[in-house]
CSV table of C-alpha atoms and ligand atoms in Angstrom, one decimal:
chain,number,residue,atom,x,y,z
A,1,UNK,CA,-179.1,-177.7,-46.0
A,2,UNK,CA,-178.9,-180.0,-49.6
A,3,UNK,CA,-176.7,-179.2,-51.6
A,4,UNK,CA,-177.9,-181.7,-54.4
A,5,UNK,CA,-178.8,-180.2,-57.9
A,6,UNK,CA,-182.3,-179.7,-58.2
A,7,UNK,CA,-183.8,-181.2,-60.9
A,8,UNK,CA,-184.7,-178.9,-64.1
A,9,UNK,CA,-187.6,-179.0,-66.2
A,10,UNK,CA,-188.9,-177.1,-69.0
A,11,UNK,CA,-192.3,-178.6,-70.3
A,12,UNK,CA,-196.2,-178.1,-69.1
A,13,UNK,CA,-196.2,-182.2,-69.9
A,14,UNK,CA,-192.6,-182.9,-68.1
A,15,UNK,CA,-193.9,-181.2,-65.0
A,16,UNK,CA,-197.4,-182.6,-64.6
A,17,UNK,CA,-196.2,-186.4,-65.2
A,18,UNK,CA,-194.0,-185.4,-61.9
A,19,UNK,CA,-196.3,-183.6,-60.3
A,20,UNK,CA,-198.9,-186.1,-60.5
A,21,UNK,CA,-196.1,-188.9,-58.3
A,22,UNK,CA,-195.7,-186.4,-55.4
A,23,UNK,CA,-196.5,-187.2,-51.9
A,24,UNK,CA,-196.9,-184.7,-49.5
A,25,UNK,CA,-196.5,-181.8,-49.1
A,26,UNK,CA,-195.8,-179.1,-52.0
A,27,UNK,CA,-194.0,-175.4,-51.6
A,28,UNK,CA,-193.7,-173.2,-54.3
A,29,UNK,CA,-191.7,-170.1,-55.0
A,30,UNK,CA,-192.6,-168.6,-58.3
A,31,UNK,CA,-189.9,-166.1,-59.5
A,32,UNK,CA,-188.4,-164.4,-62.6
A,33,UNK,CA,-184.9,-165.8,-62.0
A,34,UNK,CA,-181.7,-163.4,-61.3
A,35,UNK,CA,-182.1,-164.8,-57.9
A,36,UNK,CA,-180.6,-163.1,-54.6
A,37,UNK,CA,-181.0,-163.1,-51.2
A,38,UNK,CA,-184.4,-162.1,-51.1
A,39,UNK,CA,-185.5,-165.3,-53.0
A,40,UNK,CA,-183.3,-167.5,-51.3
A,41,UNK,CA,-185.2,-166.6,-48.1
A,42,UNK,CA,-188.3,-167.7,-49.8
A,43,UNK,CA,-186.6,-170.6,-51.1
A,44,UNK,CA,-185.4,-171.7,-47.5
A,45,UNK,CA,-188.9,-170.9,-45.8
A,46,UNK,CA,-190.4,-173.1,-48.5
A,47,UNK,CA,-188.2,-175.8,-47.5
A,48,UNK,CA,-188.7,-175.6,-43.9
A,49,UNK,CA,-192.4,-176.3,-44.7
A,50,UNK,CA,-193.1,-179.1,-47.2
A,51,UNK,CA,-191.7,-182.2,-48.4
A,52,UNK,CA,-191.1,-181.1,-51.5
A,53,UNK,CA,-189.9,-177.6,-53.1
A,54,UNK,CA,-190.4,-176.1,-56.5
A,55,UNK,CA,-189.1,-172.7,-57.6
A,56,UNK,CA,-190.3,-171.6,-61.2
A,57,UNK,CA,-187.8,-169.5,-63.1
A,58,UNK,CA,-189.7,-167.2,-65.7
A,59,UNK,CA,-189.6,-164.0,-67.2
A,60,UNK,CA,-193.3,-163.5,-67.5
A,61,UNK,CA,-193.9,-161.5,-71.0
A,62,UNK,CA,-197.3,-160.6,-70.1
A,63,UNK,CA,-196.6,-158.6,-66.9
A,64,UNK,CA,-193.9,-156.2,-68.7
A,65,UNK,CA,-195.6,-152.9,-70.2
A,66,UNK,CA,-194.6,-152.1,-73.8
A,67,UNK,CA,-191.8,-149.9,-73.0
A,68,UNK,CA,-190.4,-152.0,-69.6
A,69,UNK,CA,-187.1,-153.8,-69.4
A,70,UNK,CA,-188.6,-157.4,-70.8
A,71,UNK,CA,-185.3,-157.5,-72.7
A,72,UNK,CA,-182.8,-156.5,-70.9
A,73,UNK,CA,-184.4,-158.1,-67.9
A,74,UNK,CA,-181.1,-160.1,-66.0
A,75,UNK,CA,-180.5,-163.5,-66.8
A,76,UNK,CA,-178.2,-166.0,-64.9
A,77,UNK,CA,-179.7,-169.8,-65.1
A,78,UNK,CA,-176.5,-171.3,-64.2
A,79,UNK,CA,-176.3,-169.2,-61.1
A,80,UNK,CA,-180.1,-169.2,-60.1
A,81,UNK,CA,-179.3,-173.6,-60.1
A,82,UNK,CA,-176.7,-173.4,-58.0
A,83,UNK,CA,-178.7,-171.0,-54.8
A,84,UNK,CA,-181.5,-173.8,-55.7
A,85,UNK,CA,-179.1,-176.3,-55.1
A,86,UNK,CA,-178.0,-174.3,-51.9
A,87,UNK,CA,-181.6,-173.8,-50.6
A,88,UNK,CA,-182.9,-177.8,-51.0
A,89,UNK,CA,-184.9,-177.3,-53.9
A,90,UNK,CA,-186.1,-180.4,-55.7
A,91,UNK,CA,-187.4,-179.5,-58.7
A,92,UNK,CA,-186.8,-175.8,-60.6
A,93,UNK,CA,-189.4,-175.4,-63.3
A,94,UNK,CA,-187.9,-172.9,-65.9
A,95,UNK,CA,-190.4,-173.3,-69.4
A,96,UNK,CA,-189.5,-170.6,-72.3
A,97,UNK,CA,-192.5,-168.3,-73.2
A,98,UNK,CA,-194.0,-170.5,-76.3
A,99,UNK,CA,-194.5,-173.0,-73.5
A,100,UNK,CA,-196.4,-170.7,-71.4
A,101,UNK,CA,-198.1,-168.8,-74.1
A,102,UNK,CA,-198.4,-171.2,-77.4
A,103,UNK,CA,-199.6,-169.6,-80.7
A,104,UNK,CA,-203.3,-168.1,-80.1
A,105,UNK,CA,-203.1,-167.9,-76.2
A,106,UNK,CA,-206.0,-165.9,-75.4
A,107,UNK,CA,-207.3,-166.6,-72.0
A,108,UNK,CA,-206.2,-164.3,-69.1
A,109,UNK,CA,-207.3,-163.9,-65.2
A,110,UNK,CA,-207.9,-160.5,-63.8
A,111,UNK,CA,-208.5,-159.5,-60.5
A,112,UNK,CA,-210.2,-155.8,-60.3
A,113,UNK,CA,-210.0,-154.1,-57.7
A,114,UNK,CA,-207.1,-154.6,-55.2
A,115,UNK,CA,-204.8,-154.2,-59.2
A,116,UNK,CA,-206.4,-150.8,-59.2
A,117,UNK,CA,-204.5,-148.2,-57.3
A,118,UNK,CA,-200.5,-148.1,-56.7
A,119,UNK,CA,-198.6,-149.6,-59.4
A,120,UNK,CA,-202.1,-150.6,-61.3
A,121,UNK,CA,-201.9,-146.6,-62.2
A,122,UNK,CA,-198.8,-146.7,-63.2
A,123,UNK,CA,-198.4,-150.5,-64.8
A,124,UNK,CA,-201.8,-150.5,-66.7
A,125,UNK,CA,-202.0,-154.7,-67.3
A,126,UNK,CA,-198.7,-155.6,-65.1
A,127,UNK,CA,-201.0,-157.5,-62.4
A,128,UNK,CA,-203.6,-159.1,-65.5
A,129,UNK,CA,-199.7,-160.5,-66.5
A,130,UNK,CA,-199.3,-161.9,-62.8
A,131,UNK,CA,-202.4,-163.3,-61.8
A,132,UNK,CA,-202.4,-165.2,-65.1
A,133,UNK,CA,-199.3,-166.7,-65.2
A,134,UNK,CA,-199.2,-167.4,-61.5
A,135,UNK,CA,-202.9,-169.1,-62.2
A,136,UNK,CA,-201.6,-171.1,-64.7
A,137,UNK,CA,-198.5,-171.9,-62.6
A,138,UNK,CA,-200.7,-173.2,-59.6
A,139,UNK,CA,-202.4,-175.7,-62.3
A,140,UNK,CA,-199.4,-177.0,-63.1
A,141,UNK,CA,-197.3,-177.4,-60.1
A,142,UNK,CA,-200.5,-177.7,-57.7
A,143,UNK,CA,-198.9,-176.5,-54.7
A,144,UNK,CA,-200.2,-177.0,-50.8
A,145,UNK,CA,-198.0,-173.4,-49.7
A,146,UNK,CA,-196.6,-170.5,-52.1
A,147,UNK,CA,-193.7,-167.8,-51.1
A,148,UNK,CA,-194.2,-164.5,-52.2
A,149,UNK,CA,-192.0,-161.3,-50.8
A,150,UNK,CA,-194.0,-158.2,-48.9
A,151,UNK,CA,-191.3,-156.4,-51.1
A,152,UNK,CA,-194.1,-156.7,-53.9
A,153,UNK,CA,-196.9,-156.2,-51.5
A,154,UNK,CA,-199.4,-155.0,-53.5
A,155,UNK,CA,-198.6,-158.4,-55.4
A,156,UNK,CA,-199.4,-160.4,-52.7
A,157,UNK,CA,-202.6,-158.8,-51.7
A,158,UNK,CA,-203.7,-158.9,-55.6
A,159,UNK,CA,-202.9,-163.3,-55.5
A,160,UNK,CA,-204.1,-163.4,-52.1
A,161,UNK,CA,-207.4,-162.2,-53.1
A,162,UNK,CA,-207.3,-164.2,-56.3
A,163,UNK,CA,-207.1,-167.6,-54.0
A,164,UNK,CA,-209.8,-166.6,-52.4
A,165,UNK,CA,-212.0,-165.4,-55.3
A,166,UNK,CA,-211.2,-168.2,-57.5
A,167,UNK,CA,-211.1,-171.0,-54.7
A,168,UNK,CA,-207.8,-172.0,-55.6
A,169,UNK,CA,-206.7,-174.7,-52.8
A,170,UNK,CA,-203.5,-172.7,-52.3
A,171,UNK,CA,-202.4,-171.3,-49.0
A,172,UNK,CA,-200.2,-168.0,-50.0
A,173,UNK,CA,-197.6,-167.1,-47.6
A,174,UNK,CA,-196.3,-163.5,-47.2
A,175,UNK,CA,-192.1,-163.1,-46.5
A,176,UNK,CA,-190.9,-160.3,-44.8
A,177,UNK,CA,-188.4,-158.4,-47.3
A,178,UNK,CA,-184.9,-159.1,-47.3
A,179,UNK,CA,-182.7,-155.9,-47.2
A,180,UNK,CA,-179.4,-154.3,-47.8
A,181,UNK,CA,-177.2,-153.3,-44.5
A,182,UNK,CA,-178.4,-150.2,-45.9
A,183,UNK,CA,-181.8,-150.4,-45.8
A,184,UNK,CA,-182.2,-150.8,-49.8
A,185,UNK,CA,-184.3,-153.5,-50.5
A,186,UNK,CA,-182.7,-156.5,-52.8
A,187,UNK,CA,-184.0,-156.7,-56.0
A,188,UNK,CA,-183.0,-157.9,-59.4
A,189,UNK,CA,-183.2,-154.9,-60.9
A,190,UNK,CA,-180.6,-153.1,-58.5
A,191,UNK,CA,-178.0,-153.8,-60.9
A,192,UNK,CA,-179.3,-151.4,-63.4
A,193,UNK,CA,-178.0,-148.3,-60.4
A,194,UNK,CA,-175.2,-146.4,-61.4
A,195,UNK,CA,-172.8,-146.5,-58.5
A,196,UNK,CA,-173.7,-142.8,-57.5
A,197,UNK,CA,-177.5,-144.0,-57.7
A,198,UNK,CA,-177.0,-147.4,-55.6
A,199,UNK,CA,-175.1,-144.7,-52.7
A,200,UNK,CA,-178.2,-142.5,-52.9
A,201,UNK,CA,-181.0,-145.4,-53.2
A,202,UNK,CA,-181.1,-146.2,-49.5
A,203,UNK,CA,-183.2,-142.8,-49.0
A,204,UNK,CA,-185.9,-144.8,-50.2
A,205,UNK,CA,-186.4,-146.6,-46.8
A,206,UNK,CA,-185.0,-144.8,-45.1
A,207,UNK,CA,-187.7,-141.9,-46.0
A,208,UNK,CA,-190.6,-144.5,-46.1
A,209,UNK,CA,-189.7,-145.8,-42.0
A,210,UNK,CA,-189.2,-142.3,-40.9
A,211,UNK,CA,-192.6,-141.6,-42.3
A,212,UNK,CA,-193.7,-144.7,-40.4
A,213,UNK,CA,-192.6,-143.6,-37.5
A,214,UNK,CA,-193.9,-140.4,-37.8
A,215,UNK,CA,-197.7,-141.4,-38.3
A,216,UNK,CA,-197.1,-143.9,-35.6
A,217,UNK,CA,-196.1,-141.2,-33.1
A,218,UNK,CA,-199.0,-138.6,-34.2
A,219,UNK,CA,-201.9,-141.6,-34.9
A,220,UNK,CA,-202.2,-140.4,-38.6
A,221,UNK,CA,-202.9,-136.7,-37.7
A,222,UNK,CA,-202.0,-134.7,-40.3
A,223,UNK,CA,-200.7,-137.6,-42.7
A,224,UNK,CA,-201.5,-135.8,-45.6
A,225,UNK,CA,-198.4,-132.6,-44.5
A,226,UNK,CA,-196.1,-135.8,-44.0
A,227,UNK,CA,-196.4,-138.2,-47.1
A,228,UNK,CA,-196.5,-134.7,-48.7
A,229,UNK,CA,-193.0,-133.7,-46.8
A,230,UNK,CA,-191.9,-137.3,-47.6
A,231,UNK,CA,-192.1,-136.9,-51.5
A,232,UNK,CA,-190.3,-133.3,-51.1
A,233,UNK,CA,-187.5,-135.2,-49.3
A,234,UNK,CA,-187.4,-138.0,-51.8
A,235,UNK,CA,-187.3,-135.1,-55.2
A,236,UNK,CA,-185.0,-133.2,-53.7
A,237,UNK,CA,-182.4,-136.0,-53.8
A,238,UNK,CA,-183.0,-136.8,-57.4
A,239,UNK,CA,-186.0,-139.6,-57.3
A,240,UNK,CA,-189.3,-138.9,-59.1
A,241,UNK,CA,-191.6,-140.2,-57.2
A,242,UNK,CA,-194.6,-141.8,-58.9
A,243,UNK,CA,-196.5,-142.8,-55.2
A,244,UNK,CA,-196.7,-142.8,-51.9
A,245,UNK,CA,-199.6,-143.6,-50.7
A,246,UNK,CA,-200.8,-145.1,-47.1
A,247,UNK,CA,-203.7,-147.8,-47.9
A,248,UNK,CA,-205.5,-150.1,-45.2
A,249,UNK,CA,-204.9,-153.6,-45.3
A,250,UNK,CA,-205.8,-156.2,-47.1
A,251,UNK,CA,-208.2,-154.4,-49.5
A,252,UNK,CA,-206.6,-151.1,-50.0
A,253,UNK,CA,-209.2,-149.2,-48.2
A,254,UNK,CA,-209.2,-146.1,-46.3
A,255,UNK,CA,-206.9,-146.4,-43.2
A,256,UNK,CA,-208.1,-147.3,-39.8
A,257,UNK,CA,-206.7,-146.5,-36.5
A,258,UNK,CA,-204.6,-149.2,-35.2
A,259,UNK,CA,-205.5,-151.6,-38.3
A,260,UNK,CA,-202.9,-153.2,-40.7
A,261,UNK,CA,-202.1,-150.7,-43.2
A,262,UNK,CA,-199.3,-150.3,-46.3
A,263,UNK,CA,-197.3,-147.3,-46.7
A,264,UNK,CA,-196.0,-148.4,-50.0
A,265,UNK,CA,-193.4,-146.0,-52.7
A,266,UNK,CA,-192.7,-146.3,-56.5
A,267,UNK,CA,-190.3,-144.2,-57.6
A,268,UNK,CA,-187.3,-143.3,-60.5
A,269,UNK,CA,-184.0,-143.3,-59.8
A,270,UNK,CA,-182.9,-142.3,-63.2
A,271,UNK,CA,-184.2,-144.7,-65.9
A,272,UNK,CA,-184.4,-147.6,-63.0
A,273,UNK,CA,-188.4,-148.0,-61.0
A,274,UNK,CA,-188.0,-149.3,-57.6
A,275,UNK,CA,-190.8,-149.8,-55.3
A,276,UNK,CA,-191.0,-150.5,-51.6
A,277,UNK,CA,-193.1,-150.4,-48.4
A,278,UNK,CA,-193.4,-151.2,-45.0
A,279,UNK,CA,-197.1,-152.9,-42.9
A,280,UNK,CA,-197.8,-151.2,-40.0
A,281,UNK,CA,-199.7,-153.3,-37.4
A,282,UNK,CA,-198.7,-156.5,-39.4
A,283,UNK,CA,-200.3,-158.2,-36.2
A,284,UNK,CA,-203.4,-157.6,-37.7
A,285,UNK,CA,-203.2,-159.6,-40.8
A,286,UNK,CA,-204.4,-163.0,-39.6
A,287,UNK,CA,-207.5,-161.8,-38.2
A,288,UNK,CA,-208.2,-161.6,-42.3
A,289,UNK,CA,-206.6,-164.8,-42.7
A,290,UNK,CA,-203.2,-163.2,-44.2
A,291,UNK,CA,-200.3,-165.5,-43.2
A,292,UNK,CA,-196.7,-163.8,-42.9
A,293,UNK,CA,-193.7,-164.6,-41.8
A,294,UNK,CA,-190.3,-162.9,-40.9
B,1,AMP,P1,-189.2,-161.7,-58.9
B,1,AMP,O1,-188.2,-162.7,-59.3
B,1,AMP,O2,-188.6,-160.3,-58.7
B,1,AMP,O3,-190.5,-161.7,-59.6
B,1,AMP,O4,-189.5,-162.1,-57.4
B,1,AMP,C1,-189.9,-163.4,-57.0
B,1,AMP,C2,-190.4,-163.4,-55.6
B,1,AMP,O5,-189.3,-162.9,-54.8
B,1,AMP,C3,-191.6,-162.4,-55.4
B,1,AMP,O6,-192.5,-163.1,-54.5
B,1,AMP,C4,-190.9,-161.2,-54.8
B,1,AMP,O7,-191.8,-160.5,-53.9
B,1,AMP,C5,-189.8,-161.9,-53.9
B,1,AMP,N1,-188.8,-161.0,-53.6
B,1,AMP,C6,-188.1,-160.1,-54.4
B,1,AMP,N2,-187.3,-159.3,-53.7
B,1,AMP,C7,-187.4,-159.7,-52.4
B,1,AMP,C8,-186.8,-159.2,-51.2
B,1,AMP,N3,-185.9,-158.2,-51.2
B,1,AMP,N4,-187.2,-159.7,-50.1
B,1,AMP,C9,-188.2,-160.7,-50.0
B,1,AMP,N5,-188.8,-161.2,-51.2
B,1,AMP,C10,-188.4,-160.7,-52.3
C-alpha cells in the first residue's frame, strides 16, 4: 500500500489537461467525501485494478431534495486525503459546486425506469442528481472501471443501465457492502444517530437477513405475510419504515424463482434515513453482464 499524498485538484480544465497524459488503465471511485471504511474498500479494489486511481470528492447539490441534509452533510477534506493517501490513490478530484454547475447549467441525464420505484418514490429527482453528475464525471475523468457500493444498490442498477443506454465506454463494478461488527452498514450519515439510536440501528439488517432467510427457506411462499411481519418488527422498535420491497434483478421486475433479486429497506430512525439491502442469488448477475465483487 502507498502511502504518498495523492494529488488534489479542483478544476474541469486542471483535470482534463491530466487526464488527457494518462496511460493505462483508469479506476474511479466517485464519492461525496466523509470517507470510511466502506469507501476505502472501493478505493483499494480500484487500486488492485488499474494503473492509475481517481476518487472524486463532491457533495452533489443536485441529488439532495429540498428539505435533505445538503448542509449539514459531513465534511472532513483533510481526513478524506489522508485514507486516499492510505489506499494508493493518485489523483482526488474535489471541484466546488460553481465548477460542476456554472451560472445557467441546464442540461441533466435521466434514466426512467430502474429511478422509479424504491427511493425514486421517496427522493422524487435524487437519481436525475446522480446520473448527471456521475455522467459528467465520466467525461471528465474518462475512466476504464468505476467502484460503486451494493450499499446504494438501486444506485448501481440506475448507472449500470445508464452505461448501457448511453454507450458510455465504462465498465461499472458493484462492491459488496462494508459493515459494522454489528451488522449496521457504514455510512456517512451514521454520525447523525443518537447513541441510543446507533444501539438500536443494527435491527435494520438484522431484520432484512432474517427475512432473507426466511424466503429462501419457504421459495417466496407467502412473501407478502413476511415483508409484512418484517415492517411490524422494524415499527415496533421505533423505525418508520418507508420500504421494503423484494424486486428482481437487474430491472426491478417481478421476482423469479432462483433469479438475482434485491430485498432492499429505507427507513427513519428519528430525523436520520438509512437504507440497506441484501442480493439473493448474486450468482446470477453476470449472466446480465453485472460485475460484483466482495
Ligand atoms: P457516498 O459518498 O455516500 O456517495 O458513497 C460513495 C460510494 O461509496 C458509493 O458508491 C456508495 O455506494 C459507496 N459506499 C457507501 N457506503 C458503503 C458501504 N458501507 N460499503 C460499500 N460501499 C459503500
Amino acid at each position: 500500500m502507498s502511502h504518498t499524498k495523492p494529488i488534489v485538484l479542483s478544476t474541469v480544465a486542471e483535470m482534463r489537461d491530466l487526464q488527457k497524459t494518462w496511460s493505462g488503465r483508469v479506476g474511479f471511485v466517485p464519492t461525496m467525501g466523509a470517507l470510511h471504511a466502506g469507501h476505502s474498500t472501493l478505493l483499494s479494489r480500484s487500486r488492485e485494478e488499474n494503473e492509475i486511481s481517481v476518487l472524486s470528492i463532491f457533495v452533489n447539490p443536485t441529488q439532495f431534495g429540498p428539505n435533505e441534509d445538503l448542509a449539514k452533510y459531513p465534511r472532513t477534506l483533510e481526513r478524506d486525503l489522508s485514507i486516499a493517501g492510505a489506499e494508493g490513490v493518485d489523483y482526488v478530484f474535489a471541484p466546488t459546486p460553481d465548477e460542476i454547475y456554472p451560472n445557467g447549467y441546464s442540461t441533466y441525464t435521466e434514466e426512467q425506469t430502474l429511478s422509479a420505484p424504491l427511493c425514486g418514490k421517496f427522493r422524487p429527482g435524487h437519481f436525475r442528481g446522480v446520473t448527471t453528475v456521475v455522467q459528467k464525471l465520466f467525461n471528465i475523468v474518462q475512466p476504464e472501471h468505476a467502484y460503486f457500493g451494493l450499499k446504494d444498490a438501486q444506485q448501481f442498477f440506475v448507472l449500470h443501465k445508464m452505461c448501457r443506454d448511453l454507450n458510455l465506454p465504462v465498465k461499472m463494478v458493484g462492491v459488496a457492502t462494508i459493515r459494522e461488527n454489528d451488522g449496521l452498514a457504514l455510512s456517512s450519515r451514521n454520525v447523525y444517530l443518537t447513541p441510543q439510536q446507533r444501539e438500536r440501528a443494527p435491527l435494520l439488517y438484522k431484520t432484512l437477513s432474517e427475512t432473507r432467510d426466511q424466503i429462501l427457506r419457504t421459495h417466496g411462499e407467502n412473501e407478502e405475510s413476511l415483508l409484512r411481519s418484517a415492517v411490524k418488527n422494524l415499527e415496533d422498535a421505533g423505525f418508520q419504515v418507508q420500504y421494503l420491497e423484494h424486486l428482481g434483478l437487474p430491472n426491478f421486475t417481478a421476482v423469479e424463482p432462483l433469479k438475482p433479486s434485491l430485498l432492499a429497506v429505507a427507513v427513519y430512525l428519528g430525523t436520520t434515513r438509512l437504507i440497506d439491502n441484501v442480493i439473493l442469488h448474486q450468482s446470477g448477475l453476470p449472466a446480465f453482464g453485472i460485475r460484483t465483487l466482495d
